[in-house]
mmCIF file of C-alpha atoms in Angstrom:
data_model
loop_
_atom_site.group_PDB
_atom_site.id
_atom_site.type_symbol
_atom_site.label_atom_id
_atom_site.label_comp_id
_atom_site.label_asym_id
_atom_site.label_seq_id
_atom_site.Cartn_x
_atom_site.Cartn_y
_atom_site.Cartn_z
ATOM 1 C CA MET C 157 60.905 6.969 -46.137
ATOM 2 C CA MET C 158 62.009 8.630 -42.917
ATOM 3 C CA THR C 159 60.379 11.847 -41.782
ATOM 4 C CA ASN C 160 62.824 14.409 -40.437
ATOM 5 C CA ARG C 161 63.135 13.546 -36.751
ATOM 6 C CA GLU C 162 63.930 17.186 -35.940
ATOM 7 C CA GLN C 163 60.320 18.023 -36.847
ATOM 8 C CA TYR C 164 59.011 15.713 -34.118
ATOM 9 C CA THR C 165 58.230 17.211 -30.724
ATOM 10 C CA PRO C 166 56.452 15.158 -28.085
ATOM 11 C CA GLY C 167 53.183 16.605 -26.841
ATOM 12 C CA PRO C 168 52.565 17.413 -23.183
ATOM 13 C CA ALA C 169 52.581 14.676 -20.544
ATOM 14 C CA SER C 170 49.144 13.091 -20.525
ATOM 15 C CA GLY C 171 47.224 9.863 -20.094
ATOM 16 C CA ALA C 172 49.416 8.558 -17.272
ATOM 17 C CA GLN C 173 48.818 7.498 -13.694
ATOM 18 C CA VAL C 174 50.723 5.461 -11.135
ATOM 19 C CA ARG C 175 49.707 2.772 -8.676
ATOM 20 C CA LYS C 176 52.038 2.863 -5.694
ATOM 21 C CA ASP C 177 53.165 -0.341 -3.992
ATOM 22 C CA GLY C 178 56.391 0.028 -1.993
ATOM 23 C CA GLU C 179 59.439 0.506 -4.231
ATOM 24 C CA LYS C 180 57.792 -1.006 -7.333
ATOM 25 C CA TRP C 181 55.210 1.330 -8.796
ATOM 26 C CA THR C 182 53.027 0.570 -11.782
ATOM 27 C CA LEU C 183 52.929 3.083 -14.586
ATOM 28 C CA ILE C 184 49.597 3.091 -16.405
ATOM 29 C CA LEU C 185 49.805 4.964 -19.688
ATOM 30 C CA ALA C 186 46.894 5.135 -22.150
ATOM 31 C CA ARG C 187 46.885 6.409 -25.712
ATOM 32 C CA GLU C 188 44.203 6.513 -28.364
ATOM 33 C CA LEU C 189 45.578 5.490 -31.751
ATOM 34 C CA ARG C 190 43.790 5.830 -35.104
ATOM 35 C CA HIS C 191 44.522 2.236 -36.069
ATOM 36 C CA PRO C 192 42.414 -0.912 -35.639
ATOM 37 C CA PRO C 193 43.295 -3.421 -32.880
ATOM 38 C CA GLU C 194 44.672 -5.851 -35.531
ATOM 39 C CA ARG C 195 47.446 -3.395 -36.486
ATOM 40 C CA ILE C 196 48.224 -2.557 -32.852
ATOM 41 C CA TRP C 197 48.306 -6.248 -31.878
ATOM 42 C CA GLN C 198 50.834 -6.967 -34.644
ATOM 43 C CA ALA C 199 52.977 -4.012 -33.488
ATOM 44 C CA LEU C 200 52.920 -5.407 -29.912
ATOM 45 C CA THR C 201 53.639 -9.055 -30.705
ATOM 46 C CA ASP C 202 55.756 -9.222 -33.869
ATOM 47 C CA PRO C 203 59.523 -8.998 -33.200
ATOM 48 C CA ALA C 204 60.173 -7.027 -36.414
ATOM 49 C CA HIS C 205 57.509 -4.460 -35.505
ATOM 50 C CA LEU C 206 58.707 -4.167 -31.884
ATOM 51 C CA GLY C 207 62.229 -3.480 -33.166
ATOM 52 C CA GLU C 208 60.897 -0.375 -34.942
ATOM 53 C CA TRP C 209 59.478 1.401 -31.875
ATOM 54 C CA ALA C 210 59.759 -0.429 -28.528
ATOM 55 C CA PRO C 211 62.565 0.043 -25.956
ATOM 56 C CA PHE C 212 63.448 -3.658 -26.199
ATOM 57 C CA LYS C 213 63.953 -6.445 -28.723
ATOM 58 C CA VAL C 214 62.534 -9.954 -28.588
ATOM 59 C CA ASP C 215 63.734 -13.032 -30.461
ATOM 60 C CA GLY C 216 60.286 -14.502 -31.046
ATOM 61 C CA SER C 217 56.588 -13.707 -31.274
ATOM 62 C CA LEU C 218 54.726 -12.611 -28.151
ATOM 63 C CA ALA C 219 51.327 -13.646 -29.583
ATOM 64 C CA THR C 220 51.038 -17.060 -27.871
ATOM 65 C CA VAL C 221 50.500 -17.882 -24.191
ATOM 66 C CA GLY C 222 53.421 -19.905 -22.863
ATOM 67 C CA ALA C 223 55.849 -18.732 -25.543
ATOM 68 C CA THR C 224 59.281 -18.048 -24.079
ATOM 69 C CA VAL C 225 61.376 -15.321 -25.682
ATOM 70 C CA ASN C 226 64.585 -13.515 -24.886
ATOM 71 C CA LEU C 227 63.730 -9.882 -24.204
ATOM 72 C CA THR C 228 66.616 -7.420 -24.349
ATOM 73 C CA TRP C 229 66.105 -3.832 -23.169
ATOM 74 C CA VAL C 230 68.083 -1.325 -25.236
ATOM 75 C CA GLY C 231 71.259 -0.415 -23.359
ATOM 76 C CA THR C 232 71.360 -3.607 -21.281
ATOM 77 C CA PRO C 233 73.783 -6.357 -22.238
ATOM 78 C CA ALA C 234 71.862 -9.458 -21.139
ATOM 79 C CA PRO C 235 68.541 -10.730 -22.421
ATOM 80 C CA ILE C 236 65.856 -11.698 -19.917
ATOM 81 C CA GLU C 237 64.067 -14.980 -20.542
ATOM 82 C CA THR C 238 60.412 -13.931 -20.607
ATOM 83 C CA THR C 239 57.266 -16.044 -20.845
ATOM 84 C CA VAL C 240 54.000 -14.762 -22.270
ATOM 85 C CA LYS C 241 51.484 -15.065 -19.397
ATOM 86 C CA ARG C 242 48.381 -13.880 -21.275
ATOM 87 C CA ALA C 243 47.712 -13.371 -24.979
ATOM 88 C CA ASP C 244 44.064 -12.695 -25.686
ATOM 89 C CA ALA C 245 44.374 -11.615 -29.341
ATOM 90 C CA LEU C 246 43.383 -7.985 -29.997
ATOM 91 C CA LYS C 247 42.527 -7.455 -26.287
ATOM 92 C CA LEU C 248 45.225 -8.303 -23.741
ATOM 93 C CA LEU C 249 48.925 -9.172 -23.732
ATOM 94 C CA GLU C 250 51.003 -9.813 -20.618
ATOM 95 C CA TYR C 251 54.654 -10.822 -20.166
ATOM 96 C CA GLY C 252 57.353 -10.000 -17.619
ATOM 97 C CA ASP C 253 56.292 -6.861 -15.750
ATOM 98 C CA ILE C 254 54.344 -5.464 -18.728
ATOM 99 C CA ARG C 255 50.646 -5.680 -19.554
ATOM 100 C CA TRP C 256 48.981 -4.220 -22.666
ATOM 101 C CA GLU C 257 45.239 -3.720 -22.977
ATOM 102 C CA LEU C 258 43.620 -2.963 -26.343
ATOM 103 C CA GLU C 259 40.109 -1.635 -26.688
ATOM 104 C CA ALA C 260 38.427 -0.875 -30.009
ATOM 105 C CA PHE C 261 37.500 2.776 -29.899
ATOM 106 C CA GLY C 262 35.871 4.941 -32.592
ATOM 107 C CA GLY C 263 37.556 3.243 -35.544
ATOM 108 C CA GLY C 264 40.870 3.076 -33.711
ATOM 109 C CA THR C 265 42.281 1.519 -30.556
ATOM 110 C CA ARG C 266 42.698 2.706 -27.000
ATOM 111 C CA LEU C 267 46.033 1.168 -25.974
ATOM 112 C CA THR C 268 46.862 0.979 -22.264
ATOM 113 C CA LEU C 269 50.261 -0.030 -20.933
ATOM 114 C CA TRP C 270 50.743 -1.272 -17.355
ATOM 115 C CA HIS C 271 54.472 -1.450 -16.481
ATOM 116 C CA SER C 272 56.023 -2.056 -13.054
ATOM 117 C CA ILE C 273 58.976 0.293 -12.625
ATOM 118 C CA ASP C 274 61.223 1.199 -9.693
ATOM 119 C CA ARG C 275 59.563 4.303 -8.231
ATOM 120 C CA ARG C 276 62.802 6.312 -8.556
ATOM 121 C CA PHE C 277 62.610 6.024 -12.351
ATOM 122 C CA ILE C 278 58.852 6.091 -12.965
ATOM 123 C CA SER C 279 58.858 9.567 -14.537
ATOM 124 C CA TRP C 280 61.664 8.470 -16.884
ATOM 125 C CA GLY C 281 59.628 5.389 -17.788
ATOM 126 C CA ALA C 282 56.556 7.525 -18.457
ATOM 127 C CA ALA C 283 58.529 9.934 -20.672
ATOM 128 C CA GLY C 284 60.235 7.078 -22.525
ATOM 129 C CA TRP C 285 57.007 5.182 -23.180
ATOM 130 C CA HIS C 286 55.283 8.438 -24.204
ATOM 131 C CA ILE C 287 57.906 8.885 -26.935
ATOM 132 C CA CYS C 288 57.699 5.179 -27.906
ATOM 133 C CA PHE C 289 53.931 5.559 -28.352
ATOM 134 C CA ASP C 290 54.554 8.596 -30.588
ATOM 135 C CA VAL C 291 57.105 6.626 -32.640
ATOM 136 C CA LEU C 292 54.582 3.767 -32.945
ATOM 137 C CA ASP C 293 51.859 6.169 -34.075
ATOM 138 C CA HIS C 294 54.149 7.710 -36.737
ATOM 139 C CA LEU C 295 55.203 4.226 -37.867
ATOM 140 C CA LEU C 296 51.598 3.029 -38.248
ATOM 141 C CA ASN C 297 50.680 6.269 -40.049
ATOM 142 C CA GLY C 298 53.345 5.507 -42.664
ATOM 143 C CA SER C 299 55.580 8.425 -41.611
ATOM 144 C CA PRO C 300 58.250 6.709 -39.461
ATOM 145 C CA ILE C 301 60.623 8.900 -37.467
ATOM 146 C CA GLY C 302 62.792 6.002 -36.274
ATOM 147 C CA ARG C 303 63.146 4.367 -32.890
ATOM 148 C CA ILE C 304 64.084 6.743 -30.037
ATOM 149 C CA VAL C 305 65.141 4.623 -27.054
ATOM 150 C CA GLY C 306 67.920 4.001 -24.526
ATOM 151 C CA SER C 307 70.533 6.722 -24.232
ATOM 152 C CA ASP C 308 69.235 8.319 -27.462
ATOM 153 C CA VAL C 309 65.974 9.250 -25.769
ATOM 154 C CA MET C 310 67.840 11.033 -22.968
ATOM 155 C CA LYS C 311 69.635 13.235 -25.500
ATOM 156 C CA PHE C 312 66.356 13.924 -27.242
ATOM 157 C CA GLU C 313 64.869 17.360 -26.801
ATOM 158 C CA GLY C 314 61.485 17.007 -25.172
ATOM 159 C CA TRP C 315 62.449 14.019 -23.020
ATOM 160 C CA GLN C 316 63.701 16.178 -20.138
ATOM 161 C CA ARG C 317 60.557 18.314 -20.293
ATOM 162 C CA LEU C 318 58.311 15.237 -20.332
ATOM 163 C CA THR C 319 60.201 13.664 -17.421
ATOM 164 C CA GLY C 320 59.647 16.820 -15.380
ATOM 165 C CA GLU C 321 55.976 17.046 -16.351
ATOM 166 C CA TYR C 322 55.319 13.414 -15.400
ATOM 167 C CA ALA C 323 57.271 13.779 -12.135
ATOM 168 C CA LYS C 324 55.097 16.761 -11.252
ATOM 169 C CA GLN C 325 51.906 14.855 -12.141
ATOM 170 C CA PHE C 326 53.013 11.902 -10.003
ATOM 171 C CA GLY C 327 54.031 14.179 -7.110
ATOM 172 C CA ILE C 328 57.668 13.084 -7.089
ATOM 173 C CA GLU C 329 61.058 14.641 -7.702
ATOM 174 C CA THR C 330 62.683 14.314 -11.104
ATOM 175 C CA PRO C 331 65.430 11.654 -10.816
ATOM 176 C CA LYS C 332 69.052 12.783 -10.882
ATOM 177 C CA GLY C 333 71.772 11.161 -12.971
ATOM 178 C CA MET C 334 71.239 8.361 -15.456
ATOM 179 C CA PRO C 335 70.178 4.746 -14.975
ATOM 180 C CA ARG C 336 72.962 2.200 -15.463
ATOM 181 C CA ALA C 337 71.262 0.871 -18.592
ATOM 182 C CA ALA C 338 71.480 4.256 -20.292
ATOM 183 C CA GLN C 339 75.098 4.793 -19.271
ATOM 184 C CA ASN C 340 76.137 1.505 -20.871
ATOM 185 C CA SER C 341 74.600 2.129 -24.280
#
């Protein structure tokens, strides 16, 4: 059953920080979810679950260190061969330029994403991941609103506002134009 997507509005920009290192900055985005680490871990590692909420698809499980999968970002034509660097079940998952940390917290899970992103697009990344986290939360609550990624997210009301809010928090200008990936989708 799909909840009416029009009823969904992302909350204010929150839980994000950046670590600055030249052109590649690291977005650190934390969210507290009301679900146990087991459910979150499955959502992060299982290809079918990732396809419901994440901005990419994978052709295999991310639950095992050394596993090599093809990771395809929505809106990009070519998959990227990606190897799982760390997979400490229910605690830590790392592959490509992404790291997930899970921490059991008051009956739920504090989920923290670390993602290296070109500094010009870091506020877009923050806004996009913010919405992905919301979609994941709705999905795990049993009230899915459907995946909102790629060029769809840019048309989505609330994305522009979030991008501006994150840009302001990070002390940067809101990027102009669209990334190539979004133009191609």
